[in-house]
């Protein structure tokens, strides 16, 4: 009996609706599992950074070593590399906060007993994207003035006859494409990755417990092995998504600080 036959007989694969998990109340004002998870992550990050700051020593302990490692990674590999040594300081708290918040919530997707990636709910991806959107526009307007900022969206050297079309495309890039791709990339990767893990784990469990014969029961081992392999792969993807998000945030801010588009 093949897994496809099993599916036809009763296996219910996970659906997007399974990611909506209200804990208190229902509807638009429900308190959901994802809200609890992100609240836990905020408390955890605050405790971690406070503990590191209070126990600073010449010879760092494990906690200080981990804290300094994360700080130096964001500071040196993102902030200084992209924004430059003259401009990075005002934006380092934002980049470090976004990196830690996204990374911790992404890793919660595979960490027992939580095992729920907050950013698989698109509202949270939109929220962190809005922060980036507002910051890079505000930085550009503050540096160049409102008129100068919008004038600077036009790349130099564009022939006059095509400049209106290019300007419209640049407006769409700055106000639609950038925030849309930034938020959707984070949401889609977390949603798809967690969905894939659920399919392997729940499918393996169904074949093991309801397979009907020894061959199907043993086939569940392959599903569980794939679930383990995909879990380690997902850990890498979750880290990369946090890194890519702050990297693009720094690039957008650097573009707003640049004298020319």
PDB file of C-alpha atoms in Angstrom:
ATOM      1  CA  UNK A   1       0.000   0.000   0.000  1.00  0.00           C
ATOM      2  CA  UNK A   2       1.593   3.245  -1.115  1.00  0.00           C
ATOM      3  CA  UNK A   3       1.608   6.482   0.892  1.00  0.00           C
ATOM      4  CA  UNK A   4      -0.620   8.002  -1.792  1.00  0.00           C
ATOM      5  CA  UNK A   5      -3.244   5.342  -1.093  1.00  0.00           C
ATOM      6  CA  UNK A   6      -2.864   6.062   2.599  1.00  0.00           C
ATOM      7  CA  UNK A   7      -3.418   9.731   1.920  1.00  0.00           C
ATOM      8  CA  UNK A   8      -6.598   8.931   0.049  1.00  0.00           C
ATOM      9  CA  UNK A   9      -7.797   6.803   2.961  1.00  0.00           C
ATOM     10  CA  UNK A  10      -7.381   9.336   5.698  1.00  0.00           C
ATOM     11  CA  UNK A  11      -4.064  11.117   6.083  1.00  0.00           C
ATOM     12  CA  UNK A  12      -4.748  14.797   6.588  1.00  0.00           C
ATOM     13  CA  UNK A  13      -1.709  16.851   5.538  1.00  0.00           C
ATOM     14  CA  UNK A  14      -0.972  20.127   7.353  1.00  0.00           C
ATOM     15  CA  UNK A  15      -2.595  23.232   5.899  1.00  0.00           C
ATOM     16  CA  UNK A  16      -1.988  26.997   6.269  1.00  0.00           C
ATOM     17  CA  UNK A  17      -4.910  27.025   8.694  1.00  0.00           C
ATOM     18  CA  UNK A  18      -2.836  24.991  11.155  1.00  0.00           C
ATOM     19  CA  UNK A  19      -0.559  28.031  11.633  1.00  0.00           C
ATOM     20  CA  UNK A  20      -3.471  30.022  13.107  1.00  0.00           C
ATOM     21  CA  UNK A  21      -3.490  28.958  16.747  1.00  0.00           C
ATOM     22  CA  UNK A  22      -5.543  31.235  19.020  1.00  0.00           C
ATOM     23  CA  UNK A  23      -4.922  30.605  22.718  1.00  0.00           C
ATOM     24  CA  UNK A  24      -7.239  33.215  24.234  1.00  0.00           C
ATOM     25  CA  UNK A  25     -10.346  34.389  22.414  1.00  0.00           C
ATOM     26  CA  UNK A  26     -10.950  34.141  18.678  1.00  0.00           C
ATOM     27  CA  UNK A  27     -11.098  36.292  15.583  1.00  0.00           C
ATOM     28  CA  UNK A  28      -9.120  39.480  14.951  1.00  0.00           C
ATOM     29  CA  UNK A  29      -8.517  40.179  18.653  1.00  0.00           C
ATOM     30  CA  UNK A  30      -7.429  36.682  19.678  1.00  0.00           C
ATOM     31  CA  UNK A  31      -4.198  36.175  21.595  1.00  0.00           C
ATOM     32  CA  UNK A  32      -2.352  33.627  19.492  1.00  0.00           C
ATOM     33  CA  UNK A  33       0.509  31.212  20.016  1.00  0.00           C
ATOM     34  CA  UNK A  34       2.757  33.333  17.779  1.00  0.00           C
ATOM     35  CA  UNK A  35       2.143  36.360  20.044  1.00  0.00           C
ATOM     36  CA  UNK A  36       3.235  34.342  23.086  1.00  0.00           C
ATOM     37  CA  UNK A  37       6.300  33.052  21.231  1.00  0.00           C
ATOM     38  CA  UNK A  38       7.500  36.513  20.209  1.00  0.00           C
ATOM     39  CA  UNK A  39       6.877  37.801  23.764  1.00  0.00           C
ATOM     40  CA  UNK A  40       9.042  34.962  25.108  1.00  0.00           C
ATOM     41  CA  UNK A  41      11.765  35.843  22.597  1.00  0.00           C
ATOM     42  CA  UNK A  42      11.760  39.514  23.657  1.00  0.00           C
ATOM     43  CA  UNK A  43      12.120  38.554  27.336  1.00  0.00           C
ATOM     44  CA  UNK A  44      14.860  36.043  26.492  1.00  0.00           C
ATOM     45  CA  UNK A  45      16.852  38.518  24.371  1.00  0.00           C
ATOM     46  CA  UNK A  46      16.496  41.258  27.017  1.00  0.00           C
ATOM     47  CA  UNK A  47      17.702  38.882  29.741  1.00  0.00           C
ATOM     48  CA  UNK A  48      20.620  37.706  27.570  1.00  0.00           C
ATOM     49  CA  UNK A  49      21.880  41.186  26.681  1.00  0.00           C
ATOM     50  CA  UNK A  50      21.428  42.453  30.270  1.00  0.00           C
ATOM     51  CA  UNK A  51      23.267  39.456  31.703  1.00  0.00           C
ATOM     52  CA  UNK A  52      26.133  39.925  29.235  1.00  0.00           C
ATOM     53  CA  UNK A  53      26.421  43.651  30.042  1.00  0.00           C
ATOM     54  CA  UNK A  54      26.455  43.032  33.825  1.00  0.00           C
ATOM     55  CA  UNK A  55      29.151  40.358  33.731  1.00  0.00           C
ATOM     56  CA  UNK A  56      31.703  41.969  31.442  1.00  0.00           C
ATOM     57  CA  UNK A  57      35.214  40.784  32.238  1.00  0.00           C
ATOM     58  CA  UNK A  58      38.672  40.895  30.701  1.00  0.00           C
ATOM     59  CA  UNK A  59      38.547  37.137  30.316  1.00  0.00           C
ATOM     60  CA  UNK A  60      35.049  36.497  28.937  1.00  0.00           C
ATOM     61  CA  UNK A  61      32.841  33.692  30.187  1.00  0.00           C
ATOM     62  CA  UNK A  62      30.628  31.620  27.906  1.00  0.00           C
ATOM     63  CA  UNK A  63      27.747  34.103  28.036  1.00  0.00           C
ATOM     64  CA  UNK A  64      29.955  37.108  27.310  1.00  0.00           C
ATOM     65  CA  UNK A  65      31.732  35.192  24.553  1.00  0.00           C
ATOM     66  CA  UNK A  66      28.379  34.418  22.880  1.00  0.00           C
ATOM     67  CA  UNK A  67      27.119  37.990  23.293  1.00  0.00           C
ATOM     68  CA  UNK A  68      30.290  39.533  21.931  1.00  0.00           C
ATOM     69  CA  UNK A  69      30.263  37.060  19.070  1.00  0.00           C
ATOM     70  CA  UNK A  70      26.780  38.124  17.945  1.00  0.00           C
ATOM     71  CA  UNK A  71      27.560  41.818  18.479  1.00  0.00           C
ATOM     72  CA  UNK A  72      30.826  41.666  16.543  1.00  0.00           C
ATOM     73  CA  UNK A  73      29.223  39.677  13.731  1.00  0.00           C
ATOM     74  CA  UNK A  74      26.503  42.290  13.140  1.00  0.00           C
ATOM     75  CA  UNK A  75      28.860  45.228  13.792  1.00  0.00           C
ATOM     76  CA  UNK A  76      31.735  44.121  11.578  1.00  0.00           C
ATOM     77  CA  UNK A  77      30.078  41.956   8.913  1.00  0.00           C
ATOM     78  CA  UNK A  78      26.987  44.078   8.326  1.00  0.00           C
ATOM     79  CA  UNK A  79      27.063  47.563   9.852  1.00  0.00           C
ATOM     80  CA  UNK A  80      30.668  48.607   9.140  1.00  0.00           C
ATOM     81  CA  UNK A  81      30.982  46.709   5.858  1.00  0.00           C
ATOM     82  CA  UNK A  82      27.790  48.201   4.385  1.00  0.00           C
ATOM     83  CA  UNK A  83      27.380  51.582   6.094  1.00  0.00           C
ATOM     84  CA  UNK A  84      31.040  52.429   6.614  1.00  0.00           C
ATOM     85  CA  UNK A  85      32.973  53.301   9.773  1.00  0.00           C
ATOM     86  CA  UNK A  86      31.629  56.890   9.787  1.00  0.00           C
ATOM     87  CA  UNK A  87      27.905  56.093   9.582  1.00  0.00           C
ATOM     88  CA  UNK A  88      27.322  52.712  11.210  1.00  0.00           C
ATOM     89  CA  UNK A  89      26.946  53.676  14.900  1.00  0.00           C
ATOM     90  CA  UNK A  90      23.402  55.179  14.894  1.00  0.00           C
ATOM     91  CA  UNK A  91      22.048  52.133  13.062  1.00  0.00           C
ATOM     92  CA  UNK A  92      23.874  49.357  14.937  1.00  0.00           C
ATOM     93  CA  UNK A  93      21.173  49.014  17.673  1.00  0.00           C
ATOM     94  CA  UNK A  94      18.484  48.605  15.011  1.00  0.00           C
ATOM     95  CA  UNK A  95      20.459  46.018  13.025  1.00  0.00           C
ATOM     96  CA  UNK A  96      21.445  44.056  16.150  1.00  0.00           C
ATOM     97  CA  UNK A  97      17.868  44.065  17.476  1.00  0.00           C
ATOM     98  CA  UNK A  98      16.400  42.941  14.158  1.00  0.00           C
ATOM     99  CA  UNK A  99      19.011  40.193  13.785  1.00  0.00           C
ATOM    100  CA  UNK A 100      18.482  38.781  17.282  1.00  0.00           C
ATOM    101  CA  UNK A 101      14.683  39.037  17.109  1.00  0.00           C
ATOM    102  CA  UNK A 102      14.457  37.286  13.747  1.00  0.00           C
ATOM    103  CA  UNK A 103      17.110  34.667  14.544  1.00  0.00           C
ATOM    104  CA  UNK A 104      15.647  33.662  17.925  1.00  0.00           C
ATOM    105  CA  UNK A 105      12.103  33.468  16.566  1.00  0.00           C
ATOM    106  CA  UNK A 106      13.267  31.495  13.526  1.00  0.00           C
ATOM    107  CA  UNK A 107      15.147  28.992  15.704  1.00  0.00           C
ATOM    108  CA  UNK A 108      12.053  28.659  17.903  1.00  0.00           C
ATOM    109  CA  UNK A 109      10.601  26.881  14.851  1.00  0.00           C
ATOM    110  CA  UNK A 110      12.706  23.786  15.575  1.00  0.00           C
ATOM    111  CA  UNK A 111      13.406  24.214  19.300  1.00  0.00           C
ATOM    112  CA  UNK A 112      11.298  21.928  21.556  1.00  0.00           C
ATOM    113  CA  UNK A 113       8.826  22.445  23.088  1.00  0.00           C
ATOM    114  CA  UNK A 114       8.007  25.679  21.219  1.00  0.00           C
ATOM    115  CA  UNK A 115       8.546  24.474  17.615  1.00  0.00           C
ATOM    116  CA  UNK A 116       6.694  27.375  16.062  1.00  0.00           C
ATOM    117  CA  UNK A 117       8.383  30.000  13.829  1.00  0.00           C
ATOM    118  CA  UNK A 118       6.773  33.353  14.587  1.00  0.00           C
ATOM    119  CA  UNK A 119       7.511  34.739  11.134  1.00  0.00           C
ATOM    120  CA  UNK A 120       5.479  31.982   9.470  1.00  0.00           C
ATOM    121  CA  UNK A 121       2.628  34.396  10.298  1.00  0.00           C
ATOM    122  CA  UNK A 122       2.883  37.185   7.749  1.00  0.00           C
ATOM    123  CA  UNK A 123       1.797  39.944  10.138  1.00  0.00           C
ATOM    124  CA  UNK A 124       5.056  39.687  12.086  1.00  0.00           C
ATOM    125  CA  UNK A 125       7.137  39.784   8.881  1.00  0.00           C
ATOM    126  CA  UNK A 126       5.226  42.908   7.806  1.00  0.00           C
ATOM    127  CA  UNK A 127       5.866  44.555  11.197  1.00  0.00           C
ATOM    128  CA  UNK A 128       9.674  44.203  11.071  1.00  0.00           C
ATOM    129  CA  UNK A 129       9.660  45.202   7.395  1.00  0.00           C
ATOM    130  CA  UNK A 130       7.726  48.385   8.183  1.00  0.00           C
ATOM    131  CA  UNK A 131      10.462  49.402  10.625  1.00  0.00           C
ATOM    132  CA  UNK A 132      13.081  49.069   7.871  1.00  0.00           C
ATOM    133  CA  UNK A 133      10.799  50.870   5.378  1.00  0.00           C
ATOM    134  CA  UNK A 134      10.241  53.853   7.668  1.00  0.00           C
ATOM    135  CA  UNK A 135      13.910  54.093   8.723  1.00  0.00           C
ATOM    136  CA  UNK A 136      15.496  54.156   5.264  1.00  0.00           C
ATOM    137  CA  UNK A 137      12.994  56.691   3.954  1.00  0.00           C
ATOM    138  CA  UNK A 138      13.326  58.867   7.087  1.00  0.00           C
ATOM    139  CA  UNK A 139      17.126  58.745   6.863  1.00  0.00           C
ATOM    140  CA  UNK A 140      17.069  59.816   3.215  1.00  0.00           C
ATOM    141  CA  UNK A 141      14.572  62.654   3.788  1.00  0.00           C
ATOM    142  CA  UNK A 142      16.467  63.921   6.854  1.00  0.00           C
ATOM    143  CA  UNK A 143      19.768  63.953   4.949  1.00  0.00           C
ATOM    144  CA  UNK A 144      18.581  65.446   1.643  1.00  0.00           C
ATOM    145  CA  UNK A 145      15.265  67.096   2.439  1.00  0.00           C
ATOM    146  CA  UNK A 146      11.930  65.897   1.041  1.00  0.00           C
ATOM    147  CA  UNK A 147      12.438  67.383  -2.441  1.00  0.00           C
ATOM    148  CA  UNK A 148      16.074  66.352  -2.664  1.00  0.00           C
ATOM    149  CA  UNK A 149      15.244  62.795  -1.600  1.00  0.00           C
ATOM    150  CA  UNK A 150      12.604  62.286  -4.265  1.00  0.00           C
ATOM    151  CA  UNK A 151      14.787  64.027  -6.855  1.00  0.00           C
ATOM    152  CA  UNK A 152      17.669  61.730  -5.925  1.00  0.00           C
ATOM    153  CA  UNK A 153      15.620  58.625  -6.751  1.00  0.00           C
ATOM    154  CA  UNK A 154      16.429  59.233 -10.438  1.00  0.00           C
ATOM    155  CA  UNK A 155      19.711  57.518 -11.452  1.00  0.00           C
ATOM    156  CA  UNK A 156      22.188  59.928 -13.099  1.00  0.00           C
ATOM    157  CA  UNK A 157      22.825  59.830 -16.843  1.00  0.00           C
ATOM    158  CA  UNK A 158      19.339  58.735 -17.920  1.00  0.00           C
ATOM    159  CA  UNK A 159      18.230  60.240 -21.317  1.00  0.00           C
ATOM    160  CA  UNK A 160      15.389  62.728 -20.961  1.00  0.00           C
ATOM    161  CA  UNK A 161      12.882  60.900 -23.114  1.00  0.00           C
ATOM    162  CA  UNK A 162      12.993  57.758 -20.977  1.00  0.00           C
ATOM    163  CA  UNK A 163      13.402  59.431 -17.584  1.00  0.00           C
ATOM    164  CA  UNK A 164       9.641  59.494 -16.680  1.00  0.00           C
ATOM    165  CA  UNK A 165       9.398  55.718 -17.132  1.00  0.00           C
ATOM    166  CA  UNK A 166      12.605  55.113 -15.159  1.00  0.00           C
ATOM    167  CA  UNK A 167      11.397  57.396 -12.362  1.00  0.00           C
ATOM    168  CA  UNK A 168       8.129  55.487 -12.049  1.00  0.00           C
ATOM    169  CA  UNK A 169      10.078  52.236 -11.881  1.00  0.00           C
ATOM    170  CA  UNK A 170      12.364  53.690  -9.189  1.00  0.00           C
ATOM    171  CA  UNK A 171       9.355  54.842  -7.176  1.00  0.00           C
ATOM    172  CA  UNK A 172       7.896  51.333  -7.387  1.00  0.00           C
ATOM    173  CA  UNK A 173      11.246  49.869  -6.332  1.00  0.00           C
ATOM    174  CA  UNK A 174      11.599  52.084  -3.261  1.00  0.00           C
ATOM    175  CA  UNK A 175       7.964  52.033  -2.121  1.00  0.00           C
ATOM    176  CA  UNK A 176       6.619  48.653  -3.271  1.00  0.00           C
ATOM    177  CA  UNK A 177       9.213  46.140  -4.460  1.00  0.00           C
ATOM    178  CA  UNK A 178      11.723  46.577  -1.631  1.00  0.00           C
ATOM    179  CA  UNK A 179       9.312  46.199   1.321  1.00  0.00           C
ATOM    180  CA  UNK A 180       7.295  43.520  -0.461  1.00  0.00           C
ATOM    181  CA  UNK A 181      10.283  41.290  -1.242  1.00  0.00           C
ATOM    182  CA  UNK A 182      11.897  41.910   2.146  1.00  0.00           C
ATOM    183  CA  UNK A 183       8.848  40.812   4.114  1.00  0.00           C
ATOM    184  CA  UNK A 184       7.692  38.058   1.753  1.00  0.00           C
ATOM    185  CA  UNK A 185      11.152  36.443   1.636  1.00  0.00           C
ATOM    186  CA  UNK A 186      11.214  36.082   5.418  1.00  0.00           C
ATOM    187  CA  UNK A 187       7.608  34.918   5.692  1.00  0.00           C
ATOM    188  CA  UNK A 188       7.734  32.482   2.744  1.00  0.00           C
ATOM    189  CA  UNK A 189      10.945  30.785   3.895  1.00  0.00           C
ATOM    190  CA  UNK A 190       9.706  30.294   7.452  1.00  0.00           C
ATOM    191  CA  UNK A 191       6.260  29.138   6.342  1.00  0.00           C
ATOM    192  CA  UNK A 192       7.497  26.725   3.649  1.00  0.00           C
ATOM    193  CA  UNK A 193      10.279  25.304   5.814  1.00  0.00           C
ATOM    194  CA  UNK A 194       7.975  24.581   8.752  1.00  0.00           C
ATOM    195  CA  UNK A 195       5.317  23.134   6.447  1.00  0.00           C
ATOM    196  CA  UNK A 196       7.903  20.752   4.954  1.00  0.00           C
ATOM    197  CA  UNK A 197       8.967  19.561   8.405  1.00  0.00           C
ATOM    198  CA  UNK A 198       5.324  18.963   9.365  1.00  0.00           C
ATOM    199  CA  UNK A 199       4.718  16.920   6.214  1.00  0.00           C
ATOM    200  CA  UNK A 200       7.680  14.611   6.889  1.00  0.00           C
ATOM    201  CA  UNK A 201       6.967  14.233  10.618  1.00  0.00           C
ATOM    202  CA  UNK A 202       3.193  13.789  10.411  1.00  0.00           C
ATOM    203  CA  UNK A 203       3.478  11.616   7.295  1.00  0.00           C
ATOM    204  CA  UNK A 204       6.060   9.399   8.999  1.00  0.00           C
ATOM    205  CA  UNK A 205       3.890   9.136  12.102  1.00  0.00           C
ATOM    206  CA  UNK A 206       0.856   8.169  10.023  1.00  0.00           C
ATOM    207  CA  UNK A 207       2.747   5.465   8.117  1.00  0.00           C
ATOM    208  CA  UNK A 208       4.195   4.089  11.363  1.00  0.00           C
ATOM    209  CA  UNK A 209       0.933   3.944  13.313  1.00  0.00           C
ATOM    210  CA  UNK A 210      -1.652   3.431  10.548  1.00  0.00           C
ATOM    211  CA  UNK A 211       0.354   1.894   7.684  1.00  0.00           C
ATOM    212  CA  UNK A 212      -1.547  -1.370   7.720  1.00  0.00           C
ATOM    213  CA  UNK A 213       1.456  -3.560   6.853  1.00  0.00           C
ATOM    214  CA  UNK A 214       5.112  -3.949   7.793  1.00  0.00           C
ATOM    215  CA  UNK A 215       6.474  -2.430   4.545  1.00  0.00           C
ATOM    216  CA  UNK A 216       4.620   0.848   5.034  1.00  0.00           C
ATOM    217  CA  UNK A 217       5.512   0.892   8.726  1.00  0.00           C
ATOM    218  CA  UNK A 218       9.217   0.537   7.884  1.00  0.00           C
ATOM    219  CA  UNK A 219       8.918   3.184   5.146  1.00  0.00           C
ATOM    220  CA  UNK A 220       8.211   5.694   7.901  1.00  0.00           C
ATOM    221  CA  UNK A 221      11.915   5.509   8.819  1.00  0.00           C
ATOM    222  CA  UNK A 222      12.768   7.327   5.563  1.00  0.00           C
ATOM    223  CA  UNK A 223      10.296  10.089   6.433  1.00  0.00           C
ATOM    224  CA  UNK A 224      11.764  10.517   9.907  1.00  0.00           C
ATOM    225  CA  UNK A 225      15.332  10.563   8.512  1.00  0.00           C
ATOM    226  CA  UNK A 226      14.301  13.284   6.045  1.00  0.00           C
ATOM    227  CA  UNK A 227      12.691  15.197   8.914  1.00  0.00           C
ATOM    228  CA  UNK A 228      16.003  15.134  10.834  1.00  0.00           C
ATOM    229  CA  UNK A 229      18.003  16.159   7.740  1.00  0.00           C
ATOM    230  CA  UNK A 230      15.572  18.969   6.940  1.00  0.00           C
ATOM    231  CA  UNK A 231      15.682  20.166  10.559  1.00  0.00           C
ATOM    232  CA  UNK A 232      19.442  20.786  10.319  1.00  0.00           C
ATOM    233  CA  UNK A 233      18.992  22.372   6.883  1.00  0.00           C
ATOM    234  CA  UNK A 234      16.227  24.552   8.307  1.00  0.00           C
ATOM    235  CA  UNK A 235      18.560  25.763  11.080  1.00  0.00           C
ATOM    236  CA  UNK A 236      20.910  27.056   8.369  1.00  0.00           C
ATOM    237  CA  UNK A 237      18.073  28.656   6.393  1.00  0.00           C
ATOM    238  CA  UNK A 238      16.746  30.341   9.542  1.00  0.00           C
ATOM    239  CA  UNK A 239      20.139  31.864  10.279  1.00  0.00           C
ATOM    240  CA  UNK A 240      20.578  32.999   6.662  1.00  0.00           C
ATOM    241  CA  UNK A 241      17.151  34.643   6.620  1.00  0.00           C
ATOM    242  CA  UNK A 242      18.019  36.711   9.700  1.00  0.00           C
ATOM    243  CA  UNK A 243      21.360  37.650   8.126  1.00  0.00           C
ATOM    244  CA  UNK A 244      19.837  38.530   4.718  1.00  0.00           C
ATOM    245  CA  UNK A 245      17.148  40.676   6.368  1.00  0.00           C
ATOM    246  CA  UNK A 246      19.617  42.897   8.264  1.00  0.00           C
ATOM    247  CA  UNK A 247      22.007  42.920   5.288  1.00  0.00           C
ATOM    248  CA  UNK A 248      19.266  44.324   3.024  1.00  0.00           C
ATOM    249  CA  UNK A 249      18.185  46.765   5.748  1.00  0.00           C
ATOM    250  CA  UNK A 250      21.760  48.084   5.914  1.00  0.00           C
ATOM    251  CA  UNK A 251      21.956  48.283   2.102  1.00  0.00           C
ATOM    252  CA  UNK A 252      18.726  50.282   1.890  1.00  0.00           C
ATOM    253  CA  UNK A 253      19.921  52.683   4.618  1.00  0.00           C
ATOM    254  CA  UNK A 254      23.295  53.042   2.886  1.00  0.00           C
ATOM    255  CA  UNK A 255      21.468  53.924  -0.344  1.00  0.00           C
ATOM    256  CA  UNK A 256      19.545  56.653   1.475  1.00  0.00           C
ATOM    257  CA  UNK A 257      22.778  58.051   2.940  1.00  0.00           C
ATOM    258  CA  UNK A 258      24.595  58.091  -0.390  1.00  0.00           C
ATOM    259  CA  UNK A 259      24.971  61.446  -2.122  1.00  0.00           C
ATOM    260  CA  UNK A 260      23.921  59.940  -5.452  1.00  0.00           C
ATOM    261  CA  UNK A 261      21.408  57.229  -6.165  1.00  0.00           C
TER     262      UNK A 261
END
